mmCIF file of C-alpha atoms in Angstrom:
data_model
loop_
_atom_site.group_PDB
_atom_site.id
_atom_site.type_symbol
_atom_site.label_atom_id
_atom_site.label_comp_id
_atom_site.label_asym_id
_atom_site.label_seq_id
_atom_site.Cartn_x
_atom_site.Cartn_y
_atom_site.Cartn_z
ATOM 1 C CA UNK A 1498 2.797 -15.220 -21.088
ATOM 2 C CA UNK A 1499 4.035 -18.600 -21.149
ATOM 3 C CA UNK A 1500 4.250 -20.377 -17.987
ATOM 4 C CA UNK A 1501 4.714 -23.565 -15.741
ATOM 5 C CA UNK A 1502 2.548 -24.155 -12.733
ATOM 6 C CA UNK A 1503 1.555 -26.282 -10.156
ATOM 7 C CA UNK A 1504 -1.523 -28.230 -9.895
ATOM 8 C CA UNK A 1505 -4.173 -26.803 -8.881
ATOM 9 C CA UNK A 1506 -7.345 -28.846 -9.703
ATOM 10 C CA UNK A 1507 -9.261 -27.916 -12.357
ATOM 11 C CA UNK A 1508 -12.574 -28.278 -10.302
ATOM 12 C CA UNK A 1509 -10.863 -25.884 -8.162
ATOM 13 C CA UNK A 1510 -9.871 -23.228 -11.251
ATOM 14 C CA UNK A 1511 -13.311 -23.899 -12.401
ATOM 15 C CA UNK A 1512 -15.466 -23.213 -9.272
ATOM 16 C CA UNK A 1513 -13.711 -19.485 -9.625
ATOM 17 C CA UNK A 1514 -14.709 -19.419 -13.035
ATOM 18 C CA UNK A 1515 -18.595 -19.960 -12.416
ATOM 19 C CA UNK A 1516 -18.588 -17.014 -9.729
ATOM 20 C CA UNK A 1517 -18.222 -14.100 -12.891
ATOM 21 C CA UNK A 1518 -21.281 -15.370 -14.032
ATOM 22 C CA UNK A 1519 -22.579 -15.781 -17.659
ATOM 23 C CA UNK A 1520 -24.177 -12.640 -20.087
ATOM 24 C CA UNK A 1521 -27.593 -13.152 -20.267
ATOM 25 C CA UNK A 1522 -27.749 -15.483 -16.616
ATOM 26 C CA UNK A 1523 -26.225 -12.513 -14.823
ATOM 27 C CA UNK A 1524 -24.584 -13.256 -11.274
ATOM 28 C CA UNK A 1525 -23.351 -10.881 -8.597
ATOM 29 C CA UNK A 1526 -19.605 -9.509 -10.032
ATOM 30 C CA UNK A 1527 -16.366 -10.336 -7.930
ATOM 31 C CA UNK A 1528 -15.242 -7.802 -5.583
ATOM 32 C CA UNK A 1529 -11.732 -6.355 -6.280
ATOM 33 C CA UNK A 1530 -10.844 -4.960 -2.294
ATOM 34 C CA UNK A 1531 -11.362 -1.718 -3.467
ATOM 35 C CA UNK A 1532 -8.807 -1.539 -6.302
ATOM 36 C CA UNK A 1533 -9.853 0.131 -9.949
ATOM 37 C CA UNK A 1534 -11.791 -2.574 -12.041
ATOM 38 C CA UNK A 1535 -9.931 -4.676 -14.263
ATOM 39 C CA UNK A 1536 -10.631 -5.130 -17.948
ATOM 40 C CA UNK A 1537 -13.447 -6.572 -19.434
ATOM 41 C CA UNK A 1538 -12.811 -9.696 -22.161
ATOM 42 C CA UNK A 1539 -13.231 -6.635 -25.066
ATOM 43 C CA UNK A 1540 -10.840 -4.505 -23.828
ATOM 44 C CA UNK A 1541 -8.259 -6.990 -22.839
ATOM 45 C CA UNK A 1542 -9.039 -8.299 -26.757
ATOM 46 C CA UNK A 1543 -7.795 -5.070 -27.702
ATOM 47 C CA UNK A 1544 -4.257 -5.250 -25.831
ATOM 48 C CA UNK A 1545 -3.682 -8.613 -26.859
ATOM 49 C CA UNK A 1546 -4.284 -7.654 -30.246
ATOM 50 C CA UNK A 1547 -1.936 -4.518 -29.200
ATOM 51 C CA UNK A 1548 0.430 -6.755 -28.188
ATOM 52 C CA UNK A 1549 0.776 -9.113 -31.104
ATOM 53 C CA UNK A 1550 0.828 -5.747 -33.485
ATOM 54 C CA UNK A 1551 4.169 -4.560 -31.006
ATOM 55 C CA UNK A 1552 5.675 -7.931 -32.250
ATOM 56 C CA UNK A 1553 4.887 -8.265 -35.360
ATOM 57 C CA UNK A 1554 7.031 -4.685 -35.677
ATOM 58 C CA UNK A 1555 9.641 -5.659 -33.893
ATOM 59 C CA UNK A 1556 10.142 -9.055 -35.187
ATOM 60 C CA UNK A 1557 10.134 -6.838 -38.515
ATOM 61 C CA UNK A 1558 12.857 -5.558 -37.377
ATOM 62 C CA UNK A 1559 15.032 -8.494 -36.870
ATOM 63 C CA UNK A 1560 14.299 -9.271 -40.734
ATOM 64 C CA UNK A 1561 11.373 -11.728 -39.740
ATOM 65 C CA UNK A 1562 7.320 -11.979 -41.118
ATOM 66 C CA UNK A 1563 4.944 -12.444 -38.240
ATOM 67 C CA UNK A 1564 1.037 -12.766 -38.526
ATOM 68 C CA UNK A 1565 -1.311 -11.002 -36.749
ATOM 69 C CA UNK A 1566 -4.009 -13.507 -35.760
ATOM 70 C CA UNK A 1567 -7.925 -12.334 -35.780
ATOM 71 C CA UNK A 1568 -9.298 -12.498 -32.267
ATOM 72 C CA UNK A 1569 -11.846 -14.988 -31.495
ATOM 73 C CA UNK A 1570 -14.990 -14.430 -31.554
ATOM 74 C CA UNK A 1571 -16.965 -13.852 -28.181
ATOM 75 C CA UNK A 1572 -18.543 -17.220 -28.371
ATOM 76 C CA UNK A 1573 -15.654 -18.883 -29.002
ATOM 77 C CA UNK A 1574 -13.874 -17.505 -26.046
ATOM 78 C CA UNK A 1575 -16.554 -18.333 -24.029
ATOM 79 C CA UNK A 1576 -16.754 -21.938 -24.869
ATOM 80 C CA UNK A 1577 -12.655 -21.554 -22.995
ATOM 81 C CA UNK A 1578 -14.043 -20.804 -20.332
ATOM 82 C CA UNK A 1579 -14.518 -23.624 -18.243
ATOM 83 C CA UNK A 1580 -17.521 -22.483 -15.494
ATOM 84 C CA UNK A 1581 -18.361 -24.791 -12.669
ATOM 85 C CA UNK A 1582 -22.015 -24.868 -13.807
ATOM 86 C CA UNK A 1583 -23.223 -23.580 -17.401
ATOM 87 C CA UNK A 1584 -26.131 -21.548 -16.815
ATOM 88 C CA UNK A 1585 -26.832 -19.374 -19.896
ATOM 89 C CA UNK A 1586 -29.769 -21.571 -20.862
ATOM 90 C CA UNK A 1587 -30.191 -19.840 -24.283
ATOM 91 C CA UNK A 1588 -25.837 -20.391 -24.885
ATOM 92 C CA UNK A 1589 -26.522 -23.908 -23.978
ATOM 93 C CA UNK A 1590 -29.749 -24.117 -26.747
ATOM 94 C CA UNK A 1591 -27.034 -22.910 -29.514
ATOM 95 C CA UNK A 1592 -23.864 -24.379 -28.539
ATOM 96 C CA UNK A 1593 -24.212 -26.666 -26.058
ATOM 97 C CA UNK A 1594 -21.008 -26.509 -23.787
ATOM 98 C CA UNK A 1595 -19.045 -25.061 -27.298
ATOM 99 C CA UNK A 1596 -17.162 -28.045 -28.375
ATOM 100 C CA UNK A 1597 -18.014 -27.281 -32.222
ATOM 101 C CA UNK A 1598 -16.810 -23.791 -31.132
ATOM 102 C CA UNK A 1599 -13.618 -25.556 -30.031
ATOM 103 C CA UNK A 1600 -12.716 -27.955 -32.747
ATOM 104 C CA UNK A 1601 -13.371 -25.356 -35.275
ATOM 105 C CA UNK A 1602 -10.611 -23.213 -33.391
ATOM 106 C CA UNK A 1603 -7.920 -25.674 -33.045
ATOM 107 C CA UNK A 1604 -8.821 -26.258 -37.068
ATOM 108 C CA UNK A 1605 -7.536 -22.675 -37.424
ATOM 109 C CA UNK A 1606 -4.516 -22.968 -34.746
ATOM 110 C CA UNK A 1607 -3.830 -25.616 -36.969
ATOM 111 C CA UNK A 1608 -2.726 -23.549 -40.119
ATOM 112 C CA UNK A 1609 -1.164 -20.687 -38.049
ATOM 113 C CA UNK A 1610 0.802 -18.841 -40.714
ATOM 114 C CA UNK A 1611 3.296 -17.927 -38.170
ATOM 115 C CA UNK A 1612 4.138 -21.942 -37.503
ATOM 116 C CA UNK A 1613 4.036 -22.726 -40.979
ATOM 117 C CA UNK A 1614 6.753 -19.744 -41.663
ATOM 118 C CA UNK A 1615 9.296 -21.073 -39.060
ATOM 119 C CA UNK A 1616 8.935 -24.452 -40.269
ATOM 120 C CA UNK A 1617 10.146 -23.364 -43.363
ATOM 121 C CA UNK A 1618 13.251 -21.738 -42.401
ATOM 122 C CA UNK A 1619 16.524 -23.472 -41.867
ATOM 123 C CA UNK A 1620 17.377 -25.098 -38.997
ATOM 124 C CA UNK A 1621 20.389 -21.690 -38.048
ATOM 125 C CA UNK A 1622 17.147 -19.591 -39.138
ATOM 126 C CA UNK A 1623 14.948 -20.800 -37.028
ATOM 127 C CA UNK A 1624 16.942 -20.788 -34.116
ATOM 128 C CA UNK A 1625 17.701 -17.064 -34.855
ATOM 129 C CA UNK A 1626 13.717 -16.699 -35.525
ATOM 130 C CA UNK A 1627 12.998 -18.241 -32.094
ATOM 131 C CA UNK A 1628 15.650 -15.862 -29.863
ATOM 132 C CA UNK A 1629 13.925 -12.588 -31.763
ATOM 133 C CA UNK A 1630 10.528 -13.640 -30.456
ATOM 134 C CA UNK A 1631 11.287 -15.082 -27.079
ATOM 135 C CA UNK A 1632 14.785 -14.464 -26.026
ATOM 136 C CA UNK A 1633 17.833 -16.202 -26.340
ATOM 137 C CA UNK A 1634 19.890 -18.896 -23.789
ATOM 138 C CA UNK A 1635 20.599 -15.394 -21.753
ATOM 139 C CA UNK A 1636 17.326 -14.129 -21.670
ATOM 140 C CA UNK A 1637 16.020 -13.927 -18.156
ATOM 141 C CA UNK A 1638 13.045 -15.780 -16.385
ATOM 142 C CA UNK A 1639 10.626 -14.216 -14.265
ATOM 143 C CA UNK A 1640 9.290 -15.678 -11.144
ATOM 144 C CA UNK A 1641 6.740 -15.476 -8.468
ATOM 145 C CA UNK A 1642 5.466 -17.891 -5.683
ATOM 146 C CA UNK A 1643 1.979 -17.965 -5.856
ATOM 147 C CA UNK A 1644 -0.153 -17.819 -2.715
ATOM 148 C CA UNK A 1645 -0.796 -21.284 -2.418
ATOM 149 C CA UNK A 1646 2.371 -22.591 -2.967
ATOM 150 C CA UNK A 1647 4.230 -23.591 -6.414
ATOM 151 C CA UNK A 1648 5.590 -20.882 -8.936
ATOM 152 C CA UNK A 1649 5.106 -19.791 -12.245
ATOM 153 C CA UNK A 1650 8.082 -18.728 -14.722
ATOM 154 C CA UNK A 1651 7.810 -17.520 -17.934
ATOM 155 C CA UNK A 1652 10.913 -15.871 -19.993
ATOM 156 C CA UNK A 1653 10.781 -12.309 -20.393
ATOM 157 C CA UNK A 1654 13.297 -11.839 -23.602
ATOM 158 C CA UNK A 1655 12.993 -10.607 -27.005
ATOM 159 C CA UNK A 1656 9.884 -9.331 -29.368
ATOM 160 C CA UNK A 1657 7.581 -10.455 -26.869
ATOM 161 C CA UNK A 1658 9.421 -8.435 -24.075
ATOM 162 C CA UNK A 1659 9.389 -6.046 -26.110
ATOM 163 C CA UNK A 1660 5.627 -5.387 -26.387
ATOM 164 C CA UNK A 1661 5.037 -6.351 -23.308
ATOM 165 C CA UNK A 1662 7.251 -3.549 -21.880
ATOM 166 C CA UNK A 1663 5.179 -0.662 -23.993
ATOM 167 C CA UNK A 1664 2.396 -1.970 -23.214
ATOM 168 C CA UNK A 1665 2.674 -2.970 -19.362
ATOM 169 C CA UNK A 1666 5.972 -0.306 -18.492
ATOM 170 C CA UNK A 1667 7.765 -2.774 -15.606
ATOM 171 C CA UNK A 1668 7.199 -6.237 -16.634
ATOM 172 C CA UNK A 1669 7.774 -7.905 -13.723
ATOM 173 C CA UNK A 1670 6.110 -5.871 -11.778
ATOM 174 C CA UNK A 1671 3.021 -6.818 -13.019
ATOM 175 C CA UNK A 1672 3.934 -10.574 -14.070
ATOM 176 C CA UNK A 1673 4.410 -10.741 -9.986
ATOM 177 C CA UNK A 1674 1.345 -8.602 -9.472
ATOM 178 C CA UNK A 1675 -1.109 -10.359 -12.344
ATOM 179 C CA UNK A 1676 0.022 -13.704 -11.069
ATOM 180 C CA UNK A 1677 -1.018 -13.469 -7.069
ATOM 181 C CA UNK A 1678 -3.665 -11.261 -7.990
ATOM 182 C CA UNK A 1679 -5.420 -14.232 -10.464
ATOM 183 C CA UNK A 1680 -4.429 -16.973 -8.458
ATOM 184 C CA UNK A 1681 -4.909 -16.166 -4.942
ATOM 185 C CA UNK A 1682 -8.363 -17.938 -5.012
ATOM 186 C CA UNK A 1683 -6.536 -20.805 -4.238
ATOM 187 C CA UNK A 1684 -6.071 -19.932 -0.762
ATOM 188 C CA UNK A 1685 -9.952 -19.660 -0.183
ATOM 189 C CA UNK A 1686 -11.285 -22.793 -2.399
ATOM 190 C CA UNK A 1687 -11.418 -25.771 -0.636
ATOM 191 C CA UNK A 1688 -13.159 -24.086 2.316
ATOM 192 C CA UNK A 1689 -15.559 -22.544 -0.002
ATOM 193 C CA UNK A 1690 -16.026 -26.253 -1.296
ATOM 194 C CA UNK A 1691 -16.017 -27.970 1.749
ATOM 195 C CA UNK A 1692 -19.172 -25.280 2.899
ATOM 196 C CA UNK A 1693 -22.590 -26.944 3.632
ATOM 197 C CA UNK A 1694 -24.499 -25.199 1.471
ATOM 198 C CA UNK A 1695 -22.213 -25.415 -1.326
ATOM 199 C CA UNK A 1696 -22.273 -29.289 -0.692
ATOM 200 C CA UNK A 1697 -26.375 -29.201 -0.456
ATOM 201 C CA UNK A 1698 -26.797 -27.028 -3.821
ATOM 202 C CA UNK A 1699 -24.499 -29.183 -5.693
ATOM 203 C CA UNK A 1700 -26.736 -32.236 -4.348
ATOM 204 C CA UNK A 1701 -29.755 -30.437 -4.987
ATOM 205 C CA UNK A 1702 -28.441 -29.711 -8.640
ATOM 206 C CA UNK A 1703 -27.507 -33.383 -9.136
ATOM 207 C CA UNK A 1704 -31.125 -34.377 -8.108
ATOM 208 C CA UNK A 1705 -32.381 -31.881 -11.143
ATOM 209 C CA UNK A 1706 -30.130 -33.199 -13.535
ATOM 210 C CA UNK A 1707 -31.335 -36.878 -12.770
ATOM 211 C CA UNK A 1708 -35.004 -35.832 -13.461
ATOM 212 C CA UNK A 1709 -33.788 -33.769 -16.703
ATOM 213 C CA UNK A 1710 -31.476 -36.532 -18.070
ATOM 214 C CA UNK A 1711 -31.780 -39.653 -16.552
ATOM 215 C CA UNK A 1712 -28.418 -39.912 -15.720
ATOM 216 C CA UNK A 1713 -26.537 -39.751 -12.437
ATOM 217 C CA UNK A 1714 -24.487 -36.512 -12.516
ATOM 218 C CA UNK A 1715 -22.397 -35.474 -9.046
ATOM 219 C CA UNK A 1716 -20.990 -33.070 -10.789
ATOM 220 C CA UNK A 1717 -21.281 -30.579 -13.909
ATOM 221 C CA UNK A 1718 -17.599 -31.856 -14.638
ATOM 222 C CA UNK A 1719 -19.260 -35.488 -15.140
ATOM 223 C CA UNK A 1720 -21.898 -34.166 -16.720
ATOM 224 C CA UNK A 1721 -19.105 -33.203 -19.323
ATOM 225 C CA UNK A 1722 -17.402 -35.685 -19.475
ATOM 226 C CA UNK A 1723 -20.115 -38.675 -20.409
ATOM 227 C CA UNK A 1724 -21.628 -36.604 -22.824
ATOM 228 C CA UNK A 1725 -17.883 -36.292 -24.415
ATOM 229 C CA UNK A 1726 -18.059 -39.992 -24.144
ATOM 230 C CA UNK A 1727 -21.677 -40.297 -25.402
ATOM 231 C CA UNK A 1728 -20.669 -38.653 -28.587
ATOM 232 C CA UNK A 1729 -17.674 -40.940 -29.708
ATOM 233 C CA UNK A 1730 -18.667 -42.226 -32.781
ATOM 234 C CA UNK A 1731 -21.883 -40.265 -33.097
ATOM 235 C CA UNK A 1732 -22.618 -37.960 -36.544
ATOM 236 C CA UNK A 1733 -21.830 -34.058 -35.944
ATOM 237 C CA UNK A 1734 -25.117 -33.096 -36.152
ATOM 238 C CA UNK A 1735 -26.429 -36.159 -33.476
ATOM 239 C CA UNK A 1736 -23.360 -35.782 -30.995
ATOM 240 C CA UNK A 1737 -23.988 -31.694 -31.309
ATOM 241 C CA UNK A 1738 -27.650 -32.565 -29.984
ATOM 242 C CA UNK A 1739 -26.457 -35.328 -27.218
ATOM 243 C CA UNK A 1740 -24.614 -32.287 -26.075
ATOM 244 C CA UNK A 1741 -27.109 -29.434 -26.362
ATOM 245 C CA UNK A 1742 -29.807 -31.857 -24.374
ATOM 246 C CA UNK A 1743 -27.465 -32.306 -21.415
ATOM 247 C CA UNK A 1744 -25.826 -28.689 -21.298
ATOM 248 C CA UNK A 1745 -29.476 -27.643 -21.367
ATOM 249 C CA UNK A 1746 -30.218 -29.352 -18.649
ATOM 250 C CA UNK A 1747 -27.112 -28.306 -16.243
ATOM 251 C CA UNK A 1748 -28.070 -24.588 -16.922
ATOM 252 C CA UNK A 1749 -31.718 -25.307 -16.870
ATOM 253 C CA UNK A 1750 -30.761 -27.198 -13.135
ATOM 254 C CA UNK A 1751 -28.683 -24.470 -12.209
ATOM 255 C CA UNK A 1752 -31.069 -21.536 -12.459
ATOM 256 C CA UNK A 1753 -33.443 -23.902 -10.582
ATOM 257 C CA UNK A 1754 -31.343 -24.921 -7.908
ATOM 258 C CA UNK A 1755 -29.221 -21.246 -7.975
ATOM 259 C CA UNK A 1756 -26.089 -22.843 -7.735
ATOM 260 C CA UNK A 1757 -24.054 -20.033 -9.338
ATOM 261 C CA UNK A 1758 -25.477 -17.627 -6.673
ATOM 262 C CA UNK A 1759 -24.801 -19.987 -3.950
ATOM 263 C CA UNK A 1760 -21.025 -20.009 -4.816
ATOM 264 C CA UNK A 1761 -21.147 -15.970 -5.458
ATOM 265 C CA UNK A 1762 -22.252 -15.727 -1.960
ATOM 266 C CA UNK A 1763 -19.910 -18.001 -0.805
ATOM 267 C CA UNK A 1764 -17.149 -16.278 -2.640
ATOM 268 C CA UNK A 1765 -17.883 -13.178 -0.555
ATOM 269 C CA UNK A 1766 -17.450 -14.769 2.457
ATOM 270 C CA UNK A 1767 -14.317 -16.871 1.916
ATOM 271 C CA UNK A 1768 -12.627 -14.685 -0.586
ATOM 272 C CA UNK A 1769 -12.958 -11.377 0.446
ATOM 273 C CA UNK A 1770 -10.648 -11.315 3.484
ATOM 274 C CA UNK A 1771 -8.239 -13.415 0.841
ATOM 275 C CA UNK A 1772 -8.377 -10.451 -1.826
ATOM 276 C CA UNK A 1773 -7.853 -7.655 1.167
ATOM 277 C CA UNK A 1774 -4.645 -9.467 2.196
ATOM 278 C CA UNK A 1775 -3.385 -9.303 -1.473
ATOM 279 C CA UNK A 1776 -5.064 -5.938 -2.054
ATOM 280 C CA UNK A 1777 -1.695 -3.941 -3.383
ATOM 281 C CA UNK A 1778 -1.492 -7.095 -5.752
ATOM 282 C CA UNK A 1779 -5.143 -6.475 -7.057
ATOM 283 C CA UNK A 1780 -4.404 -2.761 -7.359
ATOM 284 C CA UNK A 1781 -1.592 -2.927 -9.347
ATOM 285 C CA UNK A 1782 -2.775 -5.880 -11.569
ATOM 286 C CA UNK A 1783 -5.745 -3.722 -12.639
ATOM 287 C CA UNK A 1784 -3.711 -0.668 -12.984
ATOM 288 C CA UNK A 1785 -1.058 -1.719 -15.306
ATOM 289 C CA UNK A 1786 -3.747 -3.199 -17.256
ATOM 290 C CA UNK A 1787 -5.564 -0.181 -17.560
ATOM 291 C CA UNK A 1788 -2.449 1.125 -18.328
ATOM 292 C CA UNK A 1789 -1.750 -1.233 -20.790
ATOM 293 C CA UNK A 1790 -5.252 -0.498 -22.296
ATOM 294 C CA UNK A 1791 -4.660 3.291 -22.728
ATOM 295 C CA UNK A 1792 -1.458 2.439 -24.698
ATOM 296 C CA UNK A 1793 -3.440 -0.011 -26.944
ATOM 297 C CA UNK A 1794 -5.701 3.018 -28.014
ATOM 298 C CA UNK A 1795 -2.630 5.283 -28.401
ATOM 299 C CA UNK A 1796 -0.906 3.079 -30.988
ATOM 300 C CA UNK A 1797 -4.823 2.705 -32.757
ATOM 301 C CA UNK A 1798 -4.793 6.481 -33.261
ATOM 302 C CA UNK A 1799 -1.331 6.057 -34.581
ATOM 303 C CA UNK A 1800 -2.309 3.949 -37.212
#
């Protein structure tokens, strides 16, 4: 769902990120206060593929083409999500922190069939195209605070709406619930970052990468970003092994210092009470989305 919201930092969004862990570096799970589990990344593949299918009927329907994309591969999607601290040492040996992953996507994005299509239309076309999928001047916007402050909006009108409603029953109802539910670590964050021994493994893990590399890291983020820089100008094959060398050394570091524990633990401390005050938020986040699941599968059978 599109969306507008306020600015949380990404070291922030990123710290929450590193607590569910990497396959293959495996780190205690997030608690859920007791609610039914969520989806994993597979299974929320398949109602996001579900979902594009429900649009690319209805905007059928309205006498428009639409293109199913192919979902991205599991690497791929990985190399989106921005951890904290890499620690999947053998990830980091074949991808380094994913950025050939990355530029090969947006290469794709970048001949989306579906863009290409609407660019073609005329101008009274495409505004016709544009209310099918999304909603026209009337279509309503949906809403929530979030627990930190700040709101997110996102329209909730035509093919889109449309999917989303078979899929997920009472869309706002769980764009409200999803919403609090995935950003509520906001409320717990800073303390978790101002906590000694976060503050002492992220020094001990700076120490490590100075031995590894050579280079003064305070933070994975820098880490990052002056190997980005590093690699201006570079070949693809020498910037891909500027960046392998240092995200091999942030995992390597990380397992060594257990950083990504350290925050796990940390999580449990400062987020728990957090996710039991938002617990009917939780709940019904995971349950619509399991929901949403078992109608993904029904419309599978149905061909």
């Amino acid at each position: 769902m599109r969306g507008s919201t306020t600015g949380l930092t990404a070291t922030v969004a990123a710290v929450l990120a590193a607590l569910s862990g990497c396959a293959g570096s495996p780190a205690p799970s997030l608690p859920d206060a007791g609610s039914a589990r969520g989806l994993t990344q597979t299974e929320q593949i398949r109602v996001d593929q579900a979902e594009q299918r429900l649009i690319q009927q209805c905007m059928k329907r309205s006498g428009f083409r639409y293109r199913v994309a192919p979902p991205a591969d599991a690497d791929t999607l990985r190399a989106f999500t921005h951890r904290f601290v890499q620690h999947d040492v053998a990830w980091a040996h074949r991808h380094g922190y994913g950025e050939s992953l990355k530029k090969a996507f947006f290469s794709t994005k970048g001949h989306d069939p579906n863009i290409t299509y609407r660019k073609r239309l005329s101008p009274a076309e495409r505004r016709r195209y544009t209310a099918a999928l999304t909603g026209g001047p009337d279509t309503p916007t949906l809403s929530v605070r979030l627990p930190a402050g700040g709101a997110i909006r996102t329209l909730d009108g035509g093919c889109e709406h449309v999917a989303r409603q078979k899929l997920y029953g009472d869309t706002e109802a769980f764009f409200r619930a999803d919403k609090i539910a995935t950003n509520a670590f906001a409320l717990y964050m800073p303390k978790l970052m101002r906590d000694p021994r976060f503050t002492t493994g992220l020094n001990a893990w700076s120490r490590c990468m100075r031995g590894a590399t050579g280079r003064a890291y305070a933070t994975p983020d820098a880490a990052r970003a002056d190997t980005r820089n590093r690699a201006r100008g570079l070949s693809k094959s020498r910037a891909h092994a500027v960046e392998v060398e240092v995200a091999v050394a942030e995992a390597t570091c990380a397992d060594q210092t257990a950083l990504p524990w350290t925050l796990s633990s940390l999580d449990h401390k400062y987020g728990d009470p957090v996710r039991a005050r938002y617990a009917d938020e939780i709940a019904t986040s995971n349950r619509m989305r399991r929901d949403a699941l078992r109608q993904a599968d029904l419309l599978d059978d149905r061909g």
